[in-house]
Short mmCIF file of C-alpha atoms and ligand atoms in Angstrom, two decimals:
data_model
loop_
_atom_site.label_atom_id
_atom_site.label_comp_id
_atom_site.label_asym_id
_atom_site.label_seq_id
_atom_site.Cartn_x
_atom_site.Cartn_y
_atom_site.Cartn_z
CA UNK Z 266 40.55 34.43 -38.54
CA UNK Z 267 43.94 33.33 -39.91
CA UNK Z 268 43.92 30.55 -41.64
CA UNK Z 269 47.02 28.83 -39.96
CA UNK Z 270 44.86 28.53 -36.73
CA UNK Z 271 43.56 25.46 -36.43
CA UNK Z 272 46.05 23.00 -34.49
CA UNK Z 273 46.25 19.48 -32.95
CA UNK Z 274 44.99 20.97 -29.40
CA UNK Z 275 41.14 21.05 -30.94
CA UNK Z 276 41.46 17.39 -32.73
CA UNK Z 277 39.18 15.87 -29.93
CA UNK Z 278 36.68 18.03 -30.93
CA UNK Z 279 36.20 16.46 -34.30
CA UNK Z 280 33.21 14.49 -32.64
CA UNK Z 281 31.16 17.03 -31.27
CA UNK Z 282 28.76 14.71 -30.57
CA UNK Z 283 30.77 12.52 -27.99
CA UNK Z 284 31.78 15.91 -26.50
CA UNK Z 285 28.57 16.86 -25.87
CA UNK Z 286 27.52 13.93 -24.01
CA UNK Z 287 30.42 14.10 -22.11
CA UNK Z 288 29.72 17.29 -20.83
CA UNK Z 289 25.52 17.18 -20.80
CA UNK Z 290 24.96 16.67 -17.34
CA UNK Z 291 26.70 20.03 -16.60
CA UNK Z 292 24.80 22.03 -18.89
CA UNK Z 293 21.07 22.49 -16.53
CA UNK Z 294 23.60 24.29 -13.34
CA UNK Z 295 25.55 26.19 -15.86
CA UNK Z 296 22.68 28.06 -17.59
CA UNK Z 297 20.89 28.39 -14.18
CA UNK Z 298 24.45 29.95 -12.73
CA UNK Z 299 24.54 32.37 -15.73
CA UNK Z 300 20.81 33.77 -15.21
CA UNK Z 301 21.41 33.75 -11.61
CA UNK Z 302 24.60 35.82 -12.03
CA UNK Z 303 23.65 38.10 -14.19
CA UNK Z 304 20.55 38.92 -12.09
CA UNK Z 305 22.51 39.54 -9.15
CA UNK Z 306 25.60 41.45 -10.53
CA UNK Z 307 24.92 42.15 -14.06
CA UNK Z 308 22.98 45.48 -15.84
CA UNK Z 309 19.02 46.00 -15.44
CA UNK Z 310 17.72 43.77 -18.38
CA UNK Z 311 14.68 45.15 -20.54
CA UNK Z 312 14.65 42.22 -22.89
CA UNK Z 313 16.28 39.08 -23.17
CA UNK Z 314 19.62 38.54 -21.88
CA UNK Z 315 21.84 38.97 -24.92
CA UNK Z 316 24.74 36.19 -24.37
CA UNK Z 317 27.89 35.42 -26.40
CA UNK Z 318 30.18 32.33 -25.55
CA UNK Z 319 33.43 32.36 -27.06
CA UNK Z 320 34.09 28.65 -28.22
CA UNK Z 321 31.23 27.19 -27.79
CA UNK Z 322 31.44 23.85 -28.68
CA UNK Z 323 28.91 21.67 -29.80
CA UNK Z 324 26.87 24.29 -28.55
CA UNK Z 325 25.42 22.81 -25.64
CA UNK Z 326 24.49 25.97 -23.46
CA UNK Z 327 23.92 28.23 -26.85
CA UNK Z 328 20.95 25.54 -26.82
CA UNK Z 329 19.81 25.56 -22.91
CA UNK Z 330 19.74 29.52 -23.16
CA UNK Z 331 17.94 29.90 -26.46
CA UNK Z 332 14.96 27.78 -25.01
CA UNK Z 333 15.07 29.74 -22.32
CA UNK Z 334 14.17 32.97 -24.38
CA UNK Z 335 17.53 34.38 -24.39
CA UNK Z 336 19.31 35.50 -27.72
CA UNK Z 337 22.52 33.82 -28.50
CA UNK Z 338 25.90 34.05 -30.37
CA UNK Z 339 28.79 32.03 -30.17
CA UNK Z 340 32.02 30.54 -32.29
CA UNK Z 341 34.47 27.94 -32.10
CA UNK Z 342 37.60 27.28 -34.08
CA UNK Z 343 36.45 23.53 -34.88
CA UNK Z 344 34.57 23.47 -37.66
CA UNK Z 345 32.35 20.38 -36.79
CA UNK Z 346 31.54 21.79 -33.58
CA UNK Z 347 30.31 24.49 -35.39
CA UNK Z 348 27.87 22.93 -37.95
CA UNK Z 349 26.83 20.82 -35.60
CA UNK Z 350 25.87 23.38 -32.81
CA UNK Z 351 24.37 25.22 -35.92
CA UNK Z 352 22.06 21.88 -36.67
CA UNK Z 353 20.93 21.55 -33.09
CA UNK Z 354 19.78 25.26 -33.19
CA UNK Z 355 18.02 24.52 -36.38
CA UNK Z 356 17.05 21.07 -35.91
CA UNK Z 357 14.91 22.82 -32.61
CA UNK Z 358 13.81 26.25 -34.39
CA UNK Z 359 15.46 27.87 -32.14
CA UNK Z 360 18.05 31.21 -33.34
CA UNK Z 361 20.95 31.72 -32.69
CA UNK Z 362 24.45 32.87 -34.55
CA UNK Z 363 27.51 30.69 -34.30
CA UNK Z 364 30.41 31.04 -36.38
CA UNK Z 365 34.16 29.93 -37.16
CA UNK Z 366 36.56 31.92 -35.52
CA UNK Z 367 39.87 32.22 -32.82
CA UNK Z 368 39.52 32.98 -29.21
CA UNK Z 369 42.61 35.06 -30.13
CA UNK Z 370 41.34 37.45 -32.79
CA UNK Z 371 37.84 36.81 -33.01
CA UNK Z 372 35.65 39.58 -33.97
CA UNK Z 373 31.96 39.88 -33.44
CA UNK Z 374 29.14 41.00 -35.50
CA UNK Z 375 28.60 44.88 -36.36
CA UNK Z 376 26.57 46.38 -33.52
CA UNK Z 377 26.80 43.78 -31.27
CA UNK Z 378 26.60 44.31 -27.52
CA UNK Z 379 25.93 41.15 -24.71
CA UNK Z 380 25.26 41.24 -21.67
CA UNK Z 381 26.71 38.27 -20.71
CA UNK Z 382 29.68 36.48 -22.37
CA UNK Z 383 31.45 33.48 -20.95
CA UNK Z 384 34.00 30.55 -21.31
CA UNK Z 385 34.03 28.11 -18.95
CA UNK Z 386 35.85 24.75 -18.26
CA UNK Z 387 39.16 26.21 -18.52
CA UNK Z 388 38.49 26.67 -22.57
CA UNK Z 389 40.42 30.13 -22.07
CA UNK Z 390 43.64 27.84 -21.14
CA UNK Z 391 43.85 26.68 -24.89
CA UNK Z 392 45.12 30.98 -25.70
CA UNK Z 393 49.15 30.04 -25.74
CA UNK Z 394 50.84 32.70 -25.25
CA UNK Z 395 50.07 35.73 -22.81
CA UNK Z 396 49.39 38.35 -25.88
CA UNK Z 397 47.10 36.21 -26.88
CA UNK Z 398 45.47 36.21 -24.12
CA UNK Z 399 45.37 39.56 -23.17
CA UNK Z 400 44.12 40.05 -27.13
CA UNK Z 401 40.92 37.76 -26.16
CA UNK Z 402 40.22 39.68 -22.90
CA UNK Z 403 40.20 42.72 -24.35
CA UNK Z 404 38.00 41.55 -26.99
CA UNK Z 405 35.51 40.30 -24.89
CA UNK Z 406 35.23 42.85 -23.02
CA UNK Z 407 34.92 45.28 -26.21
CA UNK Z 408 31.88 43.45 -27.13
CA UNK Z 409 30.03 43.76 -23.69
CA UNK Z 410 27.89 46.55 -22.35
CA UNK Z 411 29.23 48.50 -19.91
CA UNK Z 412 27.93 46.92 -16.91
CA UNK Z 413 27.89 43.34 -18.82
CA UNK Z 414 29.88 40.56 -17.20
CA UNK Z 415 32.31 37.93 -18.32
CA UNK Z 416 32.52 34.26 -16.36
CA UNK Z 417 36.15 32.87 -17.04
CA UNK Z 418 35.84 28.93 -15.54
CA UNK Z 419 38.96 27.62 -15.18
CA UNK Z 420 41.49 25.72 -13.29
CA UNK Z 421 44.51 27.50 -11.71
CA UNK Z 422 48.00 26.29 -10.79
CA UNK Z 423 49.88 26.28 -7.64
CA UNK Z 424 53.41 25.57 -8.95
CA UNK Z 425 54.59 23.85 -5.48
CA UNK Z 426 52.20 21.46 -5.99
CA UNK Z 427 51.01 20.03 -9.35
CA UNK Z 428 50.91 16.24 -9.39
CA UNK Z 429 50.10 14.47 -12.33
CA UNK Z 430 45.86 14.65 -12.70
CA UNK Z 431 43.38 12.34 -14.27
CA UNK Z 432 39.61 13.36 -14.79
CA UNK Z 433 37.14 10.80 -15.89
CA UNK Z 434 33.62 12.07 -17.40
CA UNK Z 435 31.64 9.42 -19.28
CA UNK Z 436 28.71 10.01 -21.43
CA UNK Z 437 25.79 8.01 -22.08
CA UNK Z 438 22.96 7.73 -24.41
CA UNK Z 439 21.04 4.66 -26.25
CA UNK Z 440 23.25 2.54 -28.05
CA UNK Z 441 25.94 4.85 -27.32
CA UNK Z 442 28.90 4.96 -23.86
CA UNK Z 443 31.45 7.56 -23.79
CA UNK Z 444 34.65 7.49 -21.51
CA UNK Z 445 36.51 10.56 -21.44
CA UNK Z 446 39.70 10.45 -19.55
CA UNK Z 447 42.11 13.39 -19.20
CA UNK Z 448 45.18 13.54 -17.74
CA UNK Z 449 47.64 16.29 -16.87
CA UNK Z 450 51.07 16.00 -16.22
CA UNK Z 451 53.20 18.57 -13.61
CA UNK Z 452 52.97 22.26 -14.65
CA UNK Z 453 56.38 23.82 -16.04
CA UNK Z 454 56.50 27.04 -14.17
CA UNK Z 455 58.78 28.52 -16.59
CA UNK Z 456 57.17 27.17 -19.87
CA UNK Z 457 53.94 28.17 -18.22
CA UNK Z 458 52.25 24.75 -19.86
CA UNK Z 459 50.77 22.06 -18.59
CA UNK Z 460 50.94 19.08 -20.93
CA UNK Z 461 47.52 17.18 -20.99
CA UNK Z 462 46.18 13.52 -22.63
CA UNK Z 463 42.17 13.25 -23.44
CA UNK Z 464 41.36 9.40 -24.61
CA UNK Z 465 38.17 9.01 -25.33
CA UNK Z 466 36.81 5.16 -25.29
CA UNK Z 467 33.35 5.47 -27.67
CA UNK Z 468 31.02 2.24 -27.50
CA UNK Z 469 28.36 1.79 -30.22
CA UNK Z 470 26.72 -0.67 -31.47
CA UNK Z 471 28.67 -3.04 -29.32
CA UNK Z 472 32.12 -2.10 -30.82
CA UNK Z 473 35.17 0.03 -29.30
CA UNK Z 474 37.22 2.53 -30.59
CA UNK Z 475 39.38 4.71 -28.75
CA UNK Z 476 40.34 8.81 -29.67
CA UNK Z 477 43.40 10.38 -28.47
CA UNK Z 478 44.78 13.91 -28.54
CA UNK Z 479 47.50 15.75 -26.95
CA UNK Z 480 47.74 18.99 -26.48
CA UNK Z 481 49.48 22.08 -23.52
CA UNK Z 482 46.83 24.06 -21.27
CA UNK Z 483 48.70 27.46 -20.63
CA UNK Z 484 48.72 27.44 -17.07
CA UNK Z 485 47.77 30.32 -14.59
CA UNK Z 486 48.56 30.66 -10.77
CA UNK Z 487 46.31 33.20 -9.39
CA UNK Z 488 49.02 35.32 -9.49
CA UNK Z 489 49.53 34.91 -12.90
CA UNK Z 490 45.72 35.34 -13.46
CA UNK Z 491 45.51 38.86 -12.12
CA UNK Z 492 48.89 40.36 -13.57
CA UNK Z 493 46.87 39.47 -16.93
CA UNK Z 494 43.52 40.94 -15.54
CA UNK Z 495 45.99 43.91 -14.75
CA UNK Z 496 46.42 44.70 -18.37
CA UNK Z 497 42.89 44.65 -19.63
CA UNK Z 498 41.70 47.81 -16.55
CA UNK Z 499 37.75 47.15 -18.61
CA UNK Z 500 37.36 45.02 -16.92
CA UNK Z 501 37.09 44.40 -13.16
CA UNK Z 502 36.96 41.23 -10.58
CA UNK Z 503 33.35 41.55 -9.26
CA UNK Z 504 33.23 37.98 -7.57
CA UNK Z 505 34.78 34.53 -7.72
CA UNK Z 506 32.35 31.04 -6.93
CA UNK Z 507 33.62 27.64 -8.01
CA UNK Z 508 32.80 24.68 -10.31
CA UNK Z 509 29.77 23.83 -8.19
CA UNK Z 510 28.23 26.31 -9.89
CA UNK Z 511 26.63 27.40 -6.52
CA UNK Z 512 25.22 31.23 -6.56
CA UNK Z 513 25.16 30.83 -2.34
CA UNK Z 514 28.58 30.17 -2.13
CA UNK Z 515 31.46 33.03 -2.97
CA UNK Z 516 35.58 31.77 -3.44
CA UNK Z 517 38.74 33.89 -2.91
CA UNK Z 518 41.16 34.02 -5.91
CA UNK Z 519 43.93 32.11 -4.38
CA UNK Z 520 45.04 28.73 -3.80
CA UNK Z 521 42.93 27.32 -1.62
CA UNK Z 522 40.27 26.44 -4.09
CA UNK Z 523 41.66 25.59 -8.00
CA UNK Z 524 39.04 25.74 -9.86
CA UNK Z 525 37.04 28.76 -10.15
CA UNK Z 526 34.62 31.02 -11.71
CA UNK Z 527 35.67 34.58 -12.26
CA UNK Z 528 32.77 36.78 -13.06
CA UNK Z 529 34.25 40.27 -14.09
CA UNK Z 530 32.58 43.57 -15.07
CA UNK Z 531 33.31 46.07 -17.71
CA UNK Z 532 33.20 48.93 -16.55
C1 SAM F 186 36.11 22.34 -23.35
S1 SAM F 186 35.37 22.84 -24.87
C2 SAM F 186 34.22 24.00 -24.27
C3 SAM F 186 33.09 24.25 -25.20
C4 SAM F 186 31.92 25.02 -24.63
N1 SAM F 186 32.30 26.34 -24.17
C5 SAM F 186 31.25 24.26 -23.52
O1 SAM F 186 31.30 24.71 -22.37
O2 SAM F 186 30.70 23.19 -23.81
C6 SAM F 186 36.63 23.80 -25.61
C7 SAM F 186 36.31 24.32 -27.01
O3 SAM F 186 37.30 25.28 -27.33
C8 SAM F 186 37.57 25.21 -28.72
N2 SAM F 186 38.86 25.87 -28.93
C9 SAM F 186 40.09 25.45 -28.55
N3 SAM F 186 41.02 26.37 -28.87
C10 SAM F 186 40.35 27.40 -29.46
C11 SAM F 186 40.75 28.66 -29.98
N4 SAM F 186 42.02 29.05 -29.97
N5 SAM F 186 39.79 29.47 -30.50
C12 SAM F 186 38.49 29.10 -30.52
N6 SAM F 186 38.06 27.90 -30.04
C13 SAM F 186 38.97 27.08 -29.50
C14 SAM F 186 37.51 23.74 -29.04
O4 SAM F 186 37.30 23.52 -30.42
C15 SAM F 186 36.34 23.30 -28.15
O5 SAM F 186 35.14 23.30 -28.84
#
């Protein structure tokens, strides 16, 4: 990983904690959506399903799988989501790899071969430029099996129609409230970015502070998504289902639904 690579668009990660509560009550459908994928369109298993998530956070679903028996490896760029989805492996006995690294040029260890990788809630958006991500696709798919499967979640753009969004997500444990508000403004077809706002409004111990960070999602009609898929032929569209994280029901890859689930094969 270069060292130059860290930049303003991770800086609300700094708290992985407050991230991870944000995002908790996602994390029991997601691992049940990646077992129940794999089962039905992934390779014949003779162990444990070997899964890799490229920027994985605070390491939220590196922890639901591990207890599940599965064998995990991840990385993120931010370095305190990284120790701290290290600790929560640890702090459980539970293995696990996770490392510091760039969705761009990550590499994995020697040897390694998943069956599963994925990147959900449009984390692959954060690659800026088109090489870049075409470099991360290819690398994925490098380090599956043949047969493995990648899930890319994220949210795709119809440029004739992209009022300004706001998401709100709050988080709560004792002692501790977490308001996470995002908001997106109009895409820029030609810029291909999508400027977004995340405040976060953190309550403990009866006193508020508030986090903000801006950063630029690349964006991605569906168009746009399979000219990319286009240049990495390893790997191929098997099925797309949406952020319900339902296994019954199936999506097209066009506008009608925005944000989906692409589960690809290498082949
Ligand atoms: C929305 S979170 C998703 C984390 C995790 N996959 C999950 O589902 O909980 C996005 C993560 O991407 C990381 N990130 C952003 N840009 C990155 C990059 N270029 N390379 C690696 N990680 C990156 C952030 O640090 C953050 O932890």
């Amino acid at each position: 990983m270069s060292k130059s690579s860290e930049n303003s668009a991770t800086a609300w990660y700094d708290s992985p904690l407050y991230y991870d509560m944000v995002y908790a009550d996602y994390t029991p459908k997601e691992t049940r959506f990646i077992e129940g994928i794999i089962k039905k369109h992934g390779p014949k298993l003779d162990g444990p399903m070997r899964v890799f998530e490229p920027a994985c956070g605070s390491g939220r679903l590196l922890e639901s799988l591990s207890v599940r028996g599965h064998v995990v490896h991840g990385f993120d760029l931010n370095r305190h989501q990284v120790a701290f989805a290290k600790d929560r492996l640890k702090a459980k006995g539970l293995k696990g790899r996770v490392w510091r690294d760039r969705l761009q040029d990550f590499k994995v260890p020697k040897a390694a071969r998943y069956d599963v990788a994925h990147c959900f809630v449009s984390t692959f958006k954060y690659i800026d430029t088109e090489a870049g991500a075409v470099r991360s696709l290819r690398r994925m798919a490098k380090a599956l099996r043949p047969g493995g499967l990648l899930m890319l979640g994220l949210h795709l753009t119809d440029y004739k129609h992209t009022p300004p969004d706001h998401e709100r997500w709050i988080g709560r444990k004792p002692g501790i409230r977490v308001v996470s508000d995002t908001w997106s403004a109009p895409a820029n077809r030609k810029s291909r970015t999508e400027a977004m706002r995340t405040r976060m409004r953190i309550t403990e111990s009866g006193v508020t502070r508030t986090e903000e960070t801006l950063w630029n999602f690349r964006t991605y009609s569906p168009r746009e998504i399979r000219a990319l898929l286009a240049r990495v032929p390893s790997l191929e569209l098997v099925v797309c289902h949406d952020f319900h994280y339902d296994l019954a029901s199936t999506r097209k890859l066009d506008l009608e639904y925005s944000d989906v689930i692409l589960v690809l094969r290498r082949n």
